[in-house]
XYZ file of C-alpha atoms in Angstrom:
526
model
C 124.354 68.058 89.806
C 125.746 66.133 92.781
C 124.124 63.040 94.276
C 122.459 64.979 97.107
C 121.000 67.382 94.569
C 119.662 64.499 92.497
C 118.015 62.998 95.573
C 116.398 66.340 96.446
C 115.100 66.704 92.898
C 113.647 63.185 92.921
C 111.956 63.755 96.287
C 110.519 67.065 95.110
C 109.173 65.577 91.897
C 107.636 62.676 93.792
C 105.874 65.133 96.122
C 104.650 67.088 93.087
C 103.300 63.918 91.506
C 101.405 62.937 94.651
C 100.043 66.474 95.098
C 98.891 66.673 91.484
C 97.059 63.395 91.919
C 95.329 64.694 95.034
C 94.393 67.970 93.300
C 93.055 66.009 90.312
C 90.992 63.826 92.644
C 89.626 66.875 94.452
C 88.760 68.479 91.107
C 87.007 65.294 89.977
C 84.824 65.101 93.075
C 84.217 68.833 92.792
C 82.286 68.207 89.590
C 82.989 68.933 85.929
C 84.657 72.111 84.757
C 82.154 74.915 84.251
C 81.463 76.310 80.804
C 81.305 79.959 79.881
C 78.920 81.641 77.448
C 80.033 81.915 73.801
C 81.221 85.235 72.403
C 78.265 86.410 70.308
C 78.922 90.152 70.157
C 81.496 90.805 67.412
C 82.434 94.106 69.060
C 84.261 92.014 71.659
C 86.605 90.620 69.007
C 88.136 93.953 67.978
C 91.487 94.940 69.451
C 91.550 98.093 71.569
C 93.338 100.099 68.878
C 90.623 99.256 66.334
C 87.880 100.092 68.825
C 89.445 103.520 69.362
C 89.605 104.060 65.595
C 85.967 103.050 65.092
C 84.837 105.309 67.947
C 86.775 108.265 66.528
C 85.268 107.632 63.079
C 81.757 107.206 64.588
C 81.492 103.646 63.275
C 80.835 102.576 66.845
C 79.757 104.684 69.791
C 81.658 104.559 73.040
C 78.387 103.751 74.788
C 77.872 100.703 72.545
C 81.363 99.436 73.280
C 81.063 99.942 77.034
C 77.651 98.235 77.090
C 79.041 95.287 75.154
C 81.762 94.752 77.727
C 79.429 95.250 80.669
C 77.157 92.536 79.308
C 80.108 90.243 78.721
C 81.342 90.706 82.292
C 77.869 89.887 83.594
C 77.970 86.657 81.548
C 81.394 85.431 82.631
C 81.577 86.649 86.233
C 79.366 83.895 87.743
C 81.628 81.279 86.146
C 85.111 82.815 86.412
C 84.946 85.237 89.393
C 87.447 87.642 87.877
C 85.889 91.015 88.846
C 85.916 92.340 92.418
C 84.354 95.778 91.917
C 82.698 97.528 88.989
C 81.846 101.069 87.992
C 79.391 100.294 85.185
C 77.066 103.272 85.712
C 79.922 105.751 85.882
C 81.584 104.215 82.825
C 78.355 104.505 80.803
C 78.011 108.169 81.788
C 81.603 108.836 80.710
C 81.032 106.948 77.456
C 77.970 109.091 76.690
C 80.039 112.228 77.296
C 82.628 110.933 74.805
C 79.899 110.407 72.211
C 78.471 113.880 72.852
C 81.898 115.416 72.319
C 82.233 113.591 68.997
C 78.799 114.827 67.852
C 79.585 118.397 68.853
C 80.272 120.975 66.103
C 83.507 121.778 67.920
C 84.612 118.151 68.159
C 88.371 117.594 67.825
C 89.472 116.179 64.484
C 90.106 112.482 64.097
C 93.815 113.239 63.738
C 93.941 115.326 66.921
C 92.123 112.663 68.912
C 94.390 109.922 67.576
C 97.420 111.899 68.726
C 96.224 113.365 72.018
C 93.630 110.810 73.196
C 94.467 107.574 71.354
C 92.061 105.435 73.428
C 89.194 107.929 73.509
C 86.032 106.169 74.663
C 87.635 102.725 75.070
C 86.962 100.884 78.349
C 89.741 99.153 80.282
C 90.209 97.203 83.510
C 92.950 96.946 86.098
C 93.888 94.845 89.125
C 92.788 95.536 92.690
C 96.077 96.950 93.905
C 96.388 99.780 91.387
C 94.425 102.793 92.607
C 91.355 104.014 90.740
C 89.799 107.094 92.339
C 86.615 106.503 94.341
C 87.027 102.733 94.214
C 88.292 100.237 96.746
C 91.947 99.269 96.871
C 91.926 96.186 99.056
C 94.907 94.310 97.587
C 92.955 91.213 98.638
C 93.495 91.950 102.341
C 90.524 91.631 104.712
C 91.790 94.552 106.812
C 91.396 96.786 103.732
C 87.910 95.607 102.735
C 86.410 99.100 103.123
C 89.433 101.146 102.014
C 88.521 103.568 99.206
C 91.102 105.713 97.426
C 90.508 109.302 96.353
C 93.300 109.553 93.793
C 94.227 107.592 90.689
C 97.513 105.771 90.409
C 99.751 107.565 87.919
C 99.249 104.807 85.326
C 95.451 105.148 85.614
C 95.667 108.937 85.398
C 97.633 108.614 82.174
C 95.152 106.129 80.699
C 92.267 108.462 81.548
C 94.160 111.375 79.996
C 94.431 109.255 76.848
C 90.636 109.014 76.805
C 90.242 105.500 78.217
C 87.415 104.674 80.633
C 87.977 102.510 83.764
C 85.354 99.765 83.871
C 86.194 97.374 86.721
C 88.791 96.063 89.146
C 89.978 92.468 88.906
C 90.989 89.842 91.438
C 94.514 89.248 92.762
C 96.345 87.104 95.286
C 96.527 88.383 98.877
C 98.786 91.447 98.820
C 99.832 90.497 95.271
C 102.416 88.029 96.550
C 101.467 84.645 95.117
C 100.902 83.156 91.704
C 97.327 81.974 92.226
C 94.692 84.713 92.422
C 92.754 83.823 95.540
C 92.074 85.698 98.765
C 89.725 85.687 101.744
C 87.761 88.694 100.468
C 86.789 87.667 96.964
C 87.629 83.996 96.650
C 89.361 82.254 93.756
C 89.420 83.209 90.089
C 89.073 80.345 87.590
C 90.798 79.743 84.282
C 88.522 80.388 81.254
C 90.054 77.435 79.393
C 89.342 75.013 82.231
C 87.883 76.242 85.496
C 89.702 73.520 87.433
C 92.954 75.357 86.744
C 94.503 78.572 88.044
C 94.749 81.933 86.294
C 98.107 82.875 87.799
C 98.926 85.864 89.928
C 99.035 88.380 91.051
C 97.333 89.939 87.997
C 95.310 86.741 87.562
C 91.870 88.308 87.443
C 93.153 90.639 84.745
C 94.596 87.793 82.680
C 91.310 85.941 83.032
C 89.022 88.809 82.022
C 91.152 89.580 78.966
C 91.181 85.953 77.805
C 87.416 85.661 78.278
C 86.844 88.837 76.198
C 85.474 90.712 79.203
C 87.734 93.715 78.618
C 89.578 95.032 75.563
C 92.589 96.154 77.542
C 94.109 95.721 80.987
C 96.771 97.244 83.213
C 98.769 94.892 85.433
C 101.857 95.041 87.604
C 104.796 92.679 87.833
C 107.363 92.219 90.616
C 108.207 88.567 89.993
C 106.101 87.650 86.977
C 102.689 89.018 87.963
C 101.930 90.204 84.417
C 103.654 87.471 82.431
C 102.454 84.386 84.332
C 98.747 85.314 84.104
C 99.265 86.133 80.423
C 100.905 82.738 79.919
C 98.221 80.808 81.824
C 95.410 82.655 80.015
C 96.862 82.782 76.515
C 97.190 86.544 76.057
C 99.960 89.105 75.521
C 101.543 91.169 78.266
C 104.572 93.377 78.682
C 106.789 94.097 81.673
C 108.626 97.311 80.752
C 112.261 98.165 81.391
C 112.924 99.199 84.990
C 112.053 102.779 85.881
C 110.094 103.505 82.704
C 106.553 103.428 84.113
C 105.693 105.109 87.411
C 104.795 102.741 90.261
C 102.964 105.517 92.099
C 99.558 104.450 93.405
C 100.144 100.735 93.933
C 99.483 98.944 97.192
C 101.527 97.525 98.700
C 104.146 99.950 97.492
C 107.819 98.995 97.297
C 109.632 99.080 100.646
C 113.117 99.585 99.198
C 114.907 100.808 96.096
C 115.667 97.208 95.173
C 111.992 96.269 95.321
C 111.019 99.340 93.320
C 113.485 98.320 90.622
C 111.848 94.883 90.429
C 108.326 96.310 90.168
C 106.804 97.426 86.874
C 103.346 98.371 85.559
C 102.464 97.328 82.027
C 99.735 96.370 79.530
C 97.857 93.062 79.284
C 95.740 92.377 76.202
C 94.582 89.797 73.691
C 96.299 91.418 70.730
C 99.977 92.275 70.377
C 99.140 95.394 68.370
C 97.796 97.073 71.526
C 100.973 96.699 73.570
C 103.039 99.490 72.053
C 100.427 102.302 72.085
C 99.535 101.517 75.706
C 103.184 101.378 76.752
C 103.735 104.747 75.093
C 100.965 106.201 77.266
C 102.176 104.586 80.473
C 105.799 105.593 79.875
C 104.748 109.247 79.517
C 107.893 111.419 79.495
C 110.119 108.327 79.604
C 108.778 107.090 76.268
C 111.586 108.877 74.435
C 114.076 106.519 76.082
C 112.415 103.591 74.315
C 112.306 104.952 70.738
C 109.037 103.112 70.254
C 108.327 104.750 66.894
C 111.584 103.531 65.362
C 111.009 100.857 62.737
C 112.308 97.420 63.722
C 113.850 95.152 61.097
C 113.378 91.630 62.441
C 116.150 90.312 60.200
C 118.648 92.571 61.986
C 117.806 91.258 65.481
C 120.115 88.720 67.109
C 118.186 85.868 68.731
C 119.349 83.887 71.765
C 117.468 81.243 73.713
C 117.433 78.780 76.602
C 114.917 75.944 76.902
C 115.162 75.700 80.691
C 116.848 77.257 83.715
C 119.776 74.858 83.755
C 118.411 72.693 86.552
C 117.303 74.521 89.705
C 116.579 72.000 92.442
C 113.032 72.996 93.295
C 111.516 74.026 89.973
C 109.558 71.729 87.699
C 111.103 70.536 84.429
C 109.883 72.460 81.383
C 107.044 70.659 79.606
C 108.085 69.131 76.308
C 105.208 70.886 74.538
C 106.602 74.264 75.610
C 110.058 73.352 74.315
C 108.569 72.207 71.003
C 106.584 75.443 70.724
C 109.776 77.458 71.269
C 111.587 75.465 68.588
C 108.764 76.212 66.154
C 109.204 79.915 66.888
C 112.941 79.681 66.238
C 112.290 77.844 62.972
C 109.763 80.488 61.938
C 112.262 83.309 62.347
C 114.929 81.312 60.560
C 112.682 80.657 57.558
C 110.821 83.969 57.440
C 113.668 86.348 58.319
C 116.860 84.351 57.775
C 117.949 84.733 61.390
C 119.363 81.730 63.221
C 119.099 81.770 66.994
C 122.028 80.972 69.270
C 121.496 78.625 72.187
C 123.197 79.909 75.321
C 123.718 78.629 78.859
C 123.686 81.147 81.689
C 124.840 79.359 84.829
C 123.537 81.960 87.255
C 119.971 81.209 86.180
C 120.227 78.187 88.474
C 120.259 80.730 91.309
C 117.182 82.612 90.090
C 115.126 82.176 93.258
C 117.976 83.117 95.584
C 118.775 86.223 93.546
C 115.130 87.332 93.489
C 114.702 86.756 97.224
C 117.827 88.797 97.912
C 116.496 91.698 95.851
C 113.107 91.472 97.610
C 114.670 91.561 101.074
C 113.872 94.580 103.199
C 114.446 95.561 106.792
C 112.975 93.065 109.268
C 110.404 95.425 110.722
C 108.869 95.870 107.258
C 108.645 92.210 106.298
C 105.571 90.375 104.998
C 104.070 89.984 108.481
C 104.097 93.807 108.597
C 102.267 93.935 105.258
C 99.675 91.394 106.439
C 98.910 93.730 109.349
C 98.175 96.479 106.795
C 101.393 98.193 107.859
C 100.155 98.645 111.388
C 102.441 96.513 113.536
C 103.027 92.886 112.555
C 100.820 89.802 112.734
C 101.807 86.915 114.998
C 102.548 84.436 112.236
C 102.456 81.352 114.462
C 99.135 82.305 116.019
C 97.723 83.042 112.542
C 98.934 79.619 111.397
C 97.012 77.972 114.247
C 93.957 80.160 113.588
C 93.955 79.117 109.935
C 93.422 75.462 110.838
C 90.635 76.537 113.190
C 88.966 78.470 110.301
C 89.472 81.731 112.211
C 92.183 83.487 110.208
C 91.524 86.346 107.799
C 94.550 85.322 105.747
C 95.186 82.678 103.129
C 97.436 79.795 104.069
C 100.003 80.753 101.447
C 100.243 84.302 102.826
C 100.948 82.936 106.309
C 103.478 80.436 104.942
C 105.171 83.229 102.978
C 105.572 85.250 106.181
C 106.986 82.205 107.963
C 109.376 81.434 105.099
C 110.575 85.039 105.060
C 111.325 84.884 108.790
C 113.969 82.220 108.097
C 115.089 83.472 104.685
C 117.847 85.843 103.571
C 118.421 88.774 105.929
C 119.083 92.269 104.668
C 122.746 93.198 105.044
C 123.876 89.648 105.797
C 126.938 88.176 104.111
C 124.697 85.962 101.988
C 122.563 88.951 100.995
C 125.580 91.019 99.957
C 126.972 88.103 97.951
C 123.697 87.496 96.091
C 123.269 91.192 95.299
C 126.728 91.243 93.749
C 125.857 88.139 91.739
C 122.729 89.947 90.528
C 124.885 92.785 89.228
C 127.295 90.320 87.609
C 124.415 88.536 85.911
C 123.042 91.818 84.591
C 126.413 92.626 83.060
C 126.602 89.154 81.502
C 123.174 89.516 79.890
C 123.934 93.074 78.822
C 127.078 91.906 77.021
C 125.120 89.178 75.234
C 122.086 91.209 74.136
C 123.642 94.583 73.483
C 121.173 96.896 71.760
C 120.099 94.506 69.004
C 119.451 91.188 70.747
C 116.467 89.380 72.204
C 116.395 86.342 74.453
C 113.651 83.702 74.229
C 112.965 81.920 77.508
C 110.083 79.911 79.000
C 107.573 82.042 80.872
C 106.782 79.110 83.133
C 107.793 75.444 83.120
C 104.228 74.077 82.889
C 100.815 75.125 81.655
C 98.323 76.357 84.264
C 98.341 73.957 87.250
C 95.218 72.786 89.034
C 93.946 74.937 91.897
C 96.179 74.555 94.998
C 98.850 72.679 93.034
C 101.257 75.664 93.274
C 101.674 74.863 96.992
C 104.115 72.113 96.012
C 105.597 74.117 93.131
C 106.201 77.426 94.904
C 109.416 78.316 93.076
C 108.212 77.764 89.495
C 107.810 81.525 89.166
C 111.619 81.769 88.972
C 111.446 81.860 85.169
C 109.840 85.280 85.298
C 111.363 86.488 88.583
C 114.936 86.443 87.287
C 113.972 88.934 84.558
C 112.693 91.312 87.261
C 116.078 91.014 88.973
C 117.695 92.135 85.728
C 115.227 94.994 85.246
C 114.881 94.114 81.566
C 111.803 94.381 79.339
C 109.945 91.132 78.695
C 106.895 90.372 76.568
C 104.732 87.309 77.216
C 103.581 85.733 73.952
C 100.914 83.008 73.623
C 101.620 80.031 71.357
C 98.289 78.251 71.228
C 96.979 75.460 73.426
C 98.574 72.233 74.637
C 96.998 68.768 74.357
C 94.916 69.456 77.467
C 93.504 72.631 75.906
C 95.481 74.977 78.156
C 97.485 77.950 76.846
C 101.260 77.815 76.527
C 103.799 80.378 75.323
C 107.190 81.992 75.872
C 108.617 85.328 76.970
C 110.795 87.552 74.806
C 113.408 89.517 76.770
C 115.345 92.515 75.481
C 118.206 94.703 76.598
C 117.501 97.663 78.864
C 115.239 100.185 77.085
C 114.992 97.910 74.026
C 111.285 97.318 74.629
C 110.509 98.035 70.985
C 112.434 94.896 69.962
C 110.444 92.547 72.201
C 107.173 94.177 71.111
C 108.091 93.810 67.440
C 108.966 90.152 67.960
C 105.642 89.649 69.784
C 103.729 91.075 66.827
C 105.625 88.772 64.472
C 104.887 85.765 66.706
C 101.203 86.709 66.663
C 101.249 86.805 62.836
C 103.021 83.478 62.626
C 101.173 81.556 65.333
C 97.766 83.176 65.687
C 98.034 84.749 69.132
C 95.025 84.570 71.432
C 92.726 81.572 70.990
C 89.152 82.094 72.274
C 88.350 79.739 75.177
C 86.082 76.810 74.329
C 82.417 77.068 75.247
C 82.271 73.417 76.302
C 84.451 71.691 78.891
């Protein structure tokens, strides 16, 4: 790093330090962190796969399960603000129908249900940008506050076909383009481990509700880390599938280019690693055969590679020492338990993660973020909206306006810089492909720090680069929790595989859960 770079890094870290102090002061004067009710209903502690099994075997009724989760949501919502719309009455009616079918003399056999409707009678939640028929799809945009969809997104249709019951929609960032879940329609979602901290974004409400045991299973989407960051900040598991495996149909905003569509992926979010594979199999539908998910994985035959940081990007935070130590413990576990020694690698292009992601996100000027903020009806006047914000008159969050402004001066589609970065993206993909092959996984931080305080991301805007670069590559990545840090906040890592080698990252996630305990219930006292 040259002297100018060192100066920039020092200035940036000084700004971060000052901002964190101000956020801490604001949190202090805002009162103590709120507490959430304890988990008393043991039904809430089963994984989704076990719930489905118990419902099929009539050990639990679907109605009982749905009621348990409805009551839990009612307990946590006033504290965490993770749900934006519910369909409790409809879900109970659908649960009763499931129970009636099971009591019927012509009920399908347990084996048939397990094969054809593996989540029969199990409730699930999803974020407010994935369409659920007859519910709102606002994407956190005030202009869409009354917009109701009449058709399920393909991922939701597949989950329903598998017998699952939609229960509620969860909060996101405005237009799913920021890593704190807050918008002018529904407000800010709070972290169940400490309500002074963020839940991540854009699937932050989903990460929150899963961690707080308000849902047994969630569906999120990820264009730059929107599944993995909320999973990391909330201490749960999540999987971003290989590019093109799961249909993106029914999301809003939808991708504006082929490059954006390649970045975007829908995947599962849940407390237990065991649920990831069966949900992915459902979501992948006809593409599931590409993943060979039923093939047995021998951990001892996997080649492990790792990096502890991004190599030193100028405007990202250094990786917390506790996260590095947690990763080393994982590496030691696999070495002792499976006799596999990981190889430390250094990929220079990771220092360009943000630039590469921005290049891949670039679209034609007339369809930029100011176009999205206008609900695809013209474009907002970003400078006027910026002034209106400070007059408390804007319908947009400050970060959404700043994003539109930043984009106006960022990489232009078709420019020499854009073409160069796109080529570097392809070169990086080839480099990673050569390293991982079909039997390798790559361990990498999901994020450089545990969940920041509310508003702190404003001075750490590029910390999402750790997840974003994996979207550029189109590779599968599984977020794995590794307990809590000294402040009681979740930490973890992501496990990345070669294209279509999702089964390897899922198998490693299950092994990490066995070795390190997985999800830790949030404390009931601050």
